mmCIF file of C-alpha atoms in Angstrom:
data_model
loop_
_atom_site.group_PDB
_atom_site.id
_atom_site.type_symbol
_atom_site.label_atom_id
_atom_site.label_comp_id
_atom_site.label_asym_id
_atom_site.label_seq_id
_atom_site.Cartn_x
_atom_site.Cartn_y
_atom_site.Cartn_z
ATOM 1 C CA MET A 189 39.355 -55.684 -31.642
ATOM 2 C CA ALA A 190 37.604 -52.621 -30.374
ATOM 3 C CA PHE A 191 34.332 -51.677 -32.036
ATOM 4 C CA PHE A 192 36.039 -48.723 -33.747
ATOM 5 C CA ALA A 193 38.091 -51.288 -35.614
ATOM 6 C CA LYS A 194 35.167 -52.798 -37.442
ATOM 7 C CA ARG A 195 32.834 -50.035 -38.454
ATOM 8 C CA ARG A 196 33.822 -49.936 -42.144
ATOM 9 C CA ILE A 197 31.983 -53.155 -42.959
ATOM 10 C CA PHE A 198 28.658 -51.427 -42.387
ATOM 11 C CA VAL A 199 29.360 -47.933 -43.668
ATOM 12 C CA ALA A 200 25.750 -47.007 -44.340
ATOM 13 C CA ALA A 201 22.713 -48.191 -42.433
ATOM 14 C CA ALA A 202 20.847 -49.047 -45.628
ATOM 15 C CA ALA A 203 23.720 -51.221 -46.832
ATOM 16 C CA VAL A 204 23.856 -52.983 -43.494
ATOM 17 C CA VAL A 205 20.172 -53.733 -43.517
ATOM 18 C CA ALA A 206 20.372 -55.109 -47.048
ATOM 19 C CA MET A 207 23.453 -57.210 -46.317
ATOM 20 C CA LEU A 208 22.057 -58.989 -43.293
ATOM 21 C CA GLY A 209 18.543 -59.268 -44.666
ATOM 22 C CA LEU A 210 16.850 -57.045 -42.106
ATOM 23 C CA ALA A 211 13.323 -55.870 -42.779
ATOM 24 C CA THR A 212 12.791 -52.299 -43.915
ATOM 25 C CA GLY A 213 9.894 -49.993 -44.667
ATOM 26 C CA ALA A 214 6.744 -51.037 -42.861
ATOM 27 C CA GLU A 215 8.605 -52.684 -39.978
ATOM 28 C CA ALA A 216 9.912 -49.820 -37.870
ATOM 29 C CA ALA A 217 12.784 -50.443 -35.500
ATOM 30 C CA ALA A 218 12.198 -50.327 -31.767
ATOM 31 C CA SER A 219 12.793 -46.933 -30.169
ATOM 32 C CA CYS A 220 16.240 -46.183 -28.762
ATOM 33 C CA GLY A 221 17.117 -45.046 -25.236
ATOM 34 C CA LYS A 222 19.791 -43.030 -23.443
ATOM 35 C CA ASN A 223 19.891 -45.056 -20.227
ATOM 36 C CA GLY A 224 18.741 -48.406 -18.917
ATOM 37 C CA ALA A 225 15.275 -47.270 -17.869
ATOM 38 C CA GLY A 226 13.551 -48.307 -21.081
ATOM 39 C CA PHE A 227 15.661 -51.344 -21.957
ATOM 40 C CA ASP A 228 13.204 -54.045 -20.887
ATOM 41 C CA ALA A 229 10.346 -52.434 -22.814
ATOM 42 C CA TRP A 230 12.638 -52.032 -25.823
ATOM 43 C CA LYS A 231 13.533 -55.729 -25.684
ATOM 44 C CA GLN A 232 9.867 -56.661 -26.021
ATOM 45 C CA ASP A 233 9.550 -54.503 -29.136
ATOM 46 C CA PHE A 234 12.846 -55.743 -30.510
ATOM 47 C CA ALA A 235 11.769 -59.371 -30.065
ATOM 48 C CA ALA A 236 9.102 -58.873 -32.748
ATOM 49 C CA GLU A 237 11.690 -57.282 -35.060
ATOM 50 C CA ALA A 238 14.151 -60.114 -34.406
ATOM 51 C CA LYS A 239 11.546 -62.803 -35.030
ATOM 52 C CA ALA A 240 10.513 -61.118 -38.286
ATOM 53 C CA ASN A 241 14.132 -61.269 -39.369
ATOM 54 C CA GLY A 242 14.563 -64.984 -38.793
ATOM 55 C CA VAL A 243 15.672 -65.274 -35.175
ATOM 56 C CA GLY A 244 14.484 -68.508 -33.588
ATOM 57 C CA GLN A 245 13.505 -69.532 -30.091
ATOM 58 C CA LYS A 246 17.027 -69.876 -28.679
ATOM 59 C CA GLY A 247 17.925 -66.412 -29.877
ATOM 60 C CA LEU A 248 14.687 -64.942 -28.558
ATOM 61 C CA SER A 249 15.308 -66.542 -25.169
ATOM 62 C CA ALA A 250 18.803 -65.006 -25.088
ATOM 63 C CA LEU A 251 17.241 -61.642 -25.926
ATOM 64 C CA ALA A 252 14.717 -61.998 -23.099
ATOM 65 C CA GLY A 253 17.506 -62.716 -20.617
ATOM 66 C CA ALA A 254 19.796 -59.862 -21.678
ATOM 67 C CA THR A 255 20.524 -57.027 -19.263
ATOM 68 C CA TYR A 256 21.507 -53.410 -19.848
ATOM 69 C CA ALA A 257 25.328 -53.381 -20.080
ATOM 70 C CA THR A 258 26.443 -50.305 -18.162
ATOM 71 C CA ARG A 259 30.140 -51.141 -18.609
ATOM 72 C CA THR A 260 29.662 -51.312 -22.373
ATOM 73 C CA ILE A 261 28.132 -47.831 -22.440
ATOM 74 C CA SER A 262 30.998 -46.458 -20.322
ATOM 75 C CA ALA A 263 33.548 -48.028 -22.692
ATOM 76 C CA ASP A 264 31.702 -46.698 -25.713
ATOM 77 C CA ARG A 265 31.744 -43.144 -24.417
ATOM 78 C CA ALA A 266 35.533 -43.321 -23.970
ATOM 79 C CA LEU A 267 36.208 -45.002 -27.304
ATOM 80 C CA HIS A 268 37.851 -42.240 -29.312
ATOM 81 C CA LYS A 269 40.359 -41.461 -26.573
ATOM 82 C CA ALA A 270 41.854 -44.932 -27.053
ATOM 83 C CA PHE A 271 42.846 -44.055 -30.643
ATOM 84 C CA SER A 272 44.290 -40.630 -29.978
ATOM 85 C CA GLY A 273 47.868 -39.371 -30.377
ATOM 86 C CA SER A 274 50.661 -40.237 -32.771
ATOM 87 C CA VAL A 275 51.323 -43.641 -34.301
ATOM 88 C CA GLU A 276 54.487 -43.945 -32.221
ATOM 89 C CA ALA A 277 52.664 -43.153 -28.979
ATOM 90 C CA PHE A 278 49.831 -45.517 -29.876
ATOM 91 C CA MET A 279 52.249 -48.357 -30.635
ATOM 92 C CA LYS A 280 54.058 -47.804 -27.352
ATOM 93 C CA ARG A 281 50.779 -47.841 -25.412
ATOM 94 C CA ARG A 282 49.740 -51.060 -27.108
ATOM 95 C CA GLY A 283 53.067 -52.831 -26.520
ATOM 96 C CA ALA A 284 54.148 -53.087 -30.160
ATOM 97 C CA SER A 285 57.655 -54.346 -29.391
ATOM 98 C CA ALA A 286 56.278 -57.236 -27.330
ATOM 99 C CA ILE A 287 53.736 -58.054 -30.059
ATOM 100 C CA ILE A 288 56.521 -58.155 -32.664
ATOM 101 C CA SER A 289 58.708 -60.426 -30.530
ATOM 102 C CA ARG A 290 55.909 -62.846 -29.662
ATOM 103 C CA GLY A 291 54.525 -62.678 -33.187
ATOM 104 C CA ARG A 292 57.833 -63.778 -34.681
ATOM 105 C CA ALA A 293 57.983 -66.731 -32.298
ATOM 106 C CA LEU A 294 54.393 -67.765 -33.046
ATOM 107 C CA LYS A 295 55.017 -67.457 -36.773
ATOM 108 C CA LYS A 296 57.878 -69.949 -36.554
ATOM 109 C CA ALA A 297 56.047 -72.298 -34.191
ATOM 110 C CA ASN A 298 52.956 -72.395 -36.422
ATOM 111 C CA ALA A 299 54.579 -72.156 -39.843
ATOM 112 C CA ALA A 300 52.414 -74.851 -41.429
ATOM 113 C CA MET A 301 49.164 -73.241 -40.292
ATOM 114 C CA PHE A 302 50.164 -69.795 -41.537
ATOM 115 C CA ALA A 303 51.400 -71.227 -44.838
ATOM 116 C CA ASN A 304 48.040 -72.921 -45.363
ATOM 117 C CA ILE A 305 46.162 -69.718 -44.601
ATOM 118 C CA GLU A 306 48.331 -67.753 -47.023
ATOM 119 C CA ARG A 307 47.789 -70.355 -49.764
ATOM 120 C CA THR A 308 44.033 -70.202 -49.232
ATOM 121 C CA TYR A 309 43.471 -66.460 -48.784
ATOM 122 C CA GLY A 310 46.653 -64.778 -50.019
ATOM 123 C CA VAL A 311 47.190 -63.073 -46.648
ATOM 124 C CA PRO A 312 50.664 -63.339 -45.039
ATOM 125 C CA PRO A 313 51.302 -64.185 -41.365
ATOM 126 C CA GLY A 314 52.511 -60.753 -40.259
ATOM 127 C CA VAL A 315 49.226 -58.910 -40.530
ATOM 128 C CA LEU A 316 47.286 -61.750 -38.888
ATOM 129 C CA LEU A 317 49.738 -61.862 -36.000
ATOM 130 C CA ALA A 318 49.694 -58.066 -35.686
ATOM 131 C CA ILE A 319 45.903 -58.042 -35.448
ATOM 132 C CA TRP A 320 45.818 -61.041 -33.115
ATOM 133 C CA GLY A 321 48.404 -59.496 -30.815
ATOM 134 C CA MET A 322 46.830 -56.044 -30.881
ATOM 135 C CA GLU A 323 43.302 -57.256 -30.273
ATOM 136 C CA THR A 324 43.669 -59.865 -27.529
ATOM 137 C CA GLY A 325 47.357 -60.304 -26.709
ATOM 138 C CA PHE A 326 47.329 -63.521 -28.779
ATOM 139 C CA GLY A 327 44.194 -64.815 -27.074
ATOM 140 C CA ALA A 328 45.169 -63.918 -23.517
ATOM 141 C CA SER A 329 42.412 -61.335 -23.117
ATOM 142 C CA MET A 330 39.254 -61.994 -25.111
ATOM 143 C CA GLY A 331 36.992 -60.102 -22.703
ATOM 144 C CA ASN A 332 34.524 -60.874 -19.943
ATOM 145 C CA GLN A 333 31.464 -58.865 -20.967
ATOM 146 C CA ASN A 334 28.307 -60.781 -21.834
ATOM 147 C CA THR A 335 28.181 -60.663 -25.629
ATOM 148 C CA VAL A 336 24.417 -60.694 -26.139
ATOM 149 C CA SER A 337 23.822 -58.041 -23.478
ATOM 150 C CA ALA A 338 26.597 -55.832 -24.863
ATOM 151 C CA ILE A 339 25.438 -55.877 -28.461
ATOM 152 C CA LEU A 340 21.770 -55.477 -27.563
ATOM 153 C CA THR A 341 22.588 -52.534 -25.305
ATOM 154 C CA LEU A 342 24.384 -50.832 -28.189
ATOM 155 C CA ALA A 343 21.471 -51.547 -30.535
ATOM 156 C CA TYR A 344 19.165 -49.927 -27.968
ATOM 157 C CA ASP A 345 21.435 -46.962 -27.206
ATOM 158 C CA CYS A 346 20.571 -43.817 -29.179
ATOM 159 C CA ARG A 347 24.147 -43.089 -30.267
ATOM 160 C CA ARG A 348 24.447 -45.644 -33.114
ATOM 161 C CA PRO A 349 21.406 -47.962 -33.207
ATOM 162 C CA ASP A 350 21.413 -48.258 -37.011
ATOM 163 C CA TYR A 351 24.944 -49.597 -36.932
ATOM 164 C CA PHE A 352 24.476 -52.083 -34.103
ATOM 165 C CA THR A 353 20.974 -53.372 -34.862
ATOM 166 C CA PRO A 354 22.166 -55.757 -37.636
ATOM 167 C CA HIS A 355 24.917 -57.030 -35.327
ATOM 168 C CA ALA A 356 22.312 -57.613 -32.599
ATOM 169 C CA ILE A 357 20.180 -59.650 -34.998
ATOM 170 C CA ALA A 358 23.308 -61.537 -36.071
ATOM 171 C CA ALA A 359 24.250 -62.295 -32.451
ATOM 172 C CA LEU A 360 20.838 -63.814 -31.817
ATOM 173 C CA LYS A 361 21.136 -65.888 -34.998
ATOM 174 C CA LEU A 362 24.528 -67.134 -33.787
ATOM 175 C CA VAL A 363 22.817 -68.238 -30.565
ATOM 176 C CA ASP A 364 20.284 -70.146 -32.672
ATOM 177 C CA ARG A 365 23.165 -71.848 -34.493
ATOM 178 C CA GLY A 366 25.036 -72.698 -31.306
ATOM 179 C CA ALA A 367 28.061 -70.546 -32.172
ATOM 180 C CA LEU A 368 27.134 -68.320 -29.205
ATOM 181 C CA SER A 369 25.095 -68.882 -26.077
ATOM 182 C CA ALA A 370 23.215 -66.534 -23.781
ATOM 183 C CA SER A 371 26.187 -66.703 -21.401
ATOM 184 C CA SER A 372 28.999 -66.191 -23.942
ATOM 185 C CA VAL A 373 31.444 -63.418 -23.095
ATOM 186 C CA GLY A 374 33.733 -61.222 -25.150
ATOM 187 C CA ALA A 375 34.839 -57.626 -25.494
ATOM 188 C CA MET A 376 32.884 -54.564 -24.408
ATOM 189 C CA HIS A 377 31.236 -53.868 -27.762
ATOM 190 C CA GLY A 378 30.185 -57.462 -28.345
ATOM 191 C CA GLU A 379 33.302 -58.518 -30.232
ATOM 192 C CA ILE A 380 34.046 -62.222 -30.251
ATOM 193 C CA GLY A 381 37.123 -64.417 -30.101
ATOM 194 C CA HIS A 382 40.865 -64.200 -30.742
ATOM 195 C CA THR A 383 40.690 -61.335 -33.232
ATOM 196 C CA GLN A 384 37.448 -59.767 -32.020
ATOM 197 C CA PHE A 385 34.779 -60.023 -34.702
ATOM 198 C CA LEU A 386 31.428 -58.321 -34.327
ATOM 199 C CA PRO A 387 28.553 -60.810 -34.780
ATOM 200 C CA GLY A 388 27.568 -59.662 -38.270
ATOM 201 C CA ASN A 389 31.142 -60.158 -39.421
ATOM 202 C CA VAL A 390 31.128 -63.687 -38.000
ATOM 203 C CA LEU A 391 28.120 -64.484 -40.167
ATOM 204 C CA LYS A 392 29.706 -63.024 -43.292
ATOM 205 C CA TYR A 393 33.389 -63.917 -42.920
ATOM 206 C CA GLY A 394 33.617 -66.676 -40.324
ATOM 207 C CA VAL A 395 34.937 -69.924 -41.795
ATOM 208 C CA GLY A 396 34.574 -73.525 -40.716
ATOM 209 C CA SER A 397 32.660 -73.826 -37.457
ATOM 210 C CA GLY A 398 32.539 -70.050 -37.041
ATOM 211 C CA ASN A 399 33.847 -70.511 -33.501
ATOM 212 C CA LEU A 400 36.153 -67.503 -33.203
ATOM 213 C CA ARG A 401 37.385 -68.675 -29.792
ATOM 214 C CA ASP A 402 39.247 -71.381 -31.694
ATOM 215 C CA ARG A 403 42.610 -69.946 -32.726
ATOM 216 C CA ASN A 404 42.869 -71.508 -36.183
ATOM 217 C CA THR A 405 39.300 -70.616 -37.085
ATOM 218 C CA ALA A 406 39.776 -67.028 -35.913
ATOM 219 C CA LEU A 407 42.971 -66.492 -37.904
ATOM 220 C CA ALA A 408 41.544 -68.046 -41.074
ATOM 221 C CA SER A 409 38.382 -65.958 -40.672
ATOM 222 C CA THR A 410 40.498 -62.820 -40.260
ATOM 223 C CA ALA A 411 42.341 -63.649 -43.467
ATOM 224 C CA ASN A 412 38.992 -64.189 -45.189
ATOM 225 C CA TYR A 413 37.823 -60.794 -43.901
ATOM 226 C CA LEU A 414 40.919 -59.048 -45.269
ATOM 227 C CA LYS A 415 40.555 -60.844 -48.593
ATOM 228 C CA GLY A 416 36.941 -59.750 -48.706
ATOM 229 C CA HIS A 417 38.079 -56.166 -48.209
ATOM 230 C CA GLY A 418 40.430 -56.211 -51.187
ATOM 231 C CA TRP A 419 43.659 -57.742 -49.916
ATOM 232 C CA HIS A 420 46.096 -58.189 -52.814
ATOM 233 C CA ALA A 421 48.235 -61.306 -52.425
ATOM 234 C CA GLY A 422 51.943 -60.599 -52.767
ATOM 235 C CA ALA A 423 51.530 -56.819 -52.592
ATOM 236 C CA SER A 424 53.207 -54.617 -49.985
ATOM 237 C CA TYR A 425 51.532 -53.510 -46.802
ATOM 238 C CA GLU A 426 51.410 -49.989 -48.196
ATOM 239 C CA ALA A 427 49.488 -51.301 -51.194
ATOM 240 C CA ASN A 428 47.139 -53.181 -48.860
ATOM 241 C CA MET A 429 46.312 -50.279 -46.551
ATOM 242 C CA GLY A 430 42.807 -50.209 -47.988
ATOM 243 C CA ALA A 431 42.118 -53.717 -46.690
ATOM 244 C CA ILE A 432 43.681 -52.850 -43.332
ATOM 245 C CA ALA A 433 41.459 -49.759 -43.224
ATOM 246 C CA GLY A 434 38.511 -52.099 -43.726
ATOM 247 C CA TRP A 435 39.534 -53.800 -40.509
ATOM 248 C CA ASN A 436 40.012 -50.562 -38.571
ATOM 249 C CA SER A 437 38.941 -47.040 -39.456
ATOM 250 C CA ALA A 438 41.383 -45.386 -37.009
ATOM 251 C CA SER A 439 44.442 -44.199 -38.933
ATOM 252 C CA VAL A 440 46.824 -44.750 -35.999
ATOM 253 C CA TYR A 441 45.612 -48.335 -35.706
ATOM 254 C CA GLN A 442 45.973 -48.948 -39.426
ATOM 255 C CA GLN A 443 49.559 -47.726 -39.501
ATOM 256 C CA ALA A 444 50.441 -49.592 -36.308
ATOM 257 C CA ILE A 445 49.137 -52.856 -37.788
ATOM 258 C CA ALA A 446 51.147 -52.303 -40.979
ATOM 259 C CA ASN A 447 54.322 -51.427 -39.042
ATOM 260 C CA ILE A 448 54.039 -54.415 -36.716
ATOM 261 C CA ALA A 449 53.168 -56.767 -39.588
ATOM 262 C CA GLU A 450 56.197 -55.646 -41.629
ATOM 263 C CA ALA A 451 58.483 -56.181 -38.655
ATOM 264 C CA ILE A 452 57.115 -59.688 -38.041
ATOM 265 C CA ASP A 453 57.344 -60.718 -41.702
ATOM 266 C CA ALA A 454 60.867 -59.298 -42.001
ATOM 267 C CA ASP A 455 62.142 -61.911 -39.561
#
């Protein structure tokens, strides 16, 4: 999932800091930057902040080895263009008809897994398949950008450091836990796995091993995320648009997910 798809979980910087247990007040965050020139110096400052917030040696080593992610910054600057236009145009660009066709086939082939997820979280297959297909083409394209470098670059960048700093801390904690490594790759904004979770969301909503590159874990975690954002079991997609909006704050994306999900579940 693109970064734009996940911003609702951390609506306000203060709420983010509280949720992930980041230090406030006396511990000032490292200064931001507008290009890569100050990134190495920033990393040294950020290492103290990360350590104060519980990051261990593996995470700190990953931080030390991170590089400024120029491709991530380029993708970030073009982000809003990707969610422009009508719902119909957006769905066509994203291959909605192919997602519906493949989603129906995967639903039938994995009926037991989806039934178990729905029993556990109250979330039906259609929306999970719609998200999975929209985000990574059902796991075919999970990204090739270094995750730690991407998320640290965004925490350093002056555009939205308050939003990405908790995710950067979370990414380093995931390295400590072994769920990520310094060489792990994912999408351009540091999203991870089949349905593209940002690191802070992995910590809060990831289930089981938390390995979002495992299909079953990713889909169950996505259901847990939707449940955590108010999904009402048995209700219509229209009634659950609030939970879908929690997944993605772009209105065209929200409606596309609902439309695709309804078409998959109608089969």
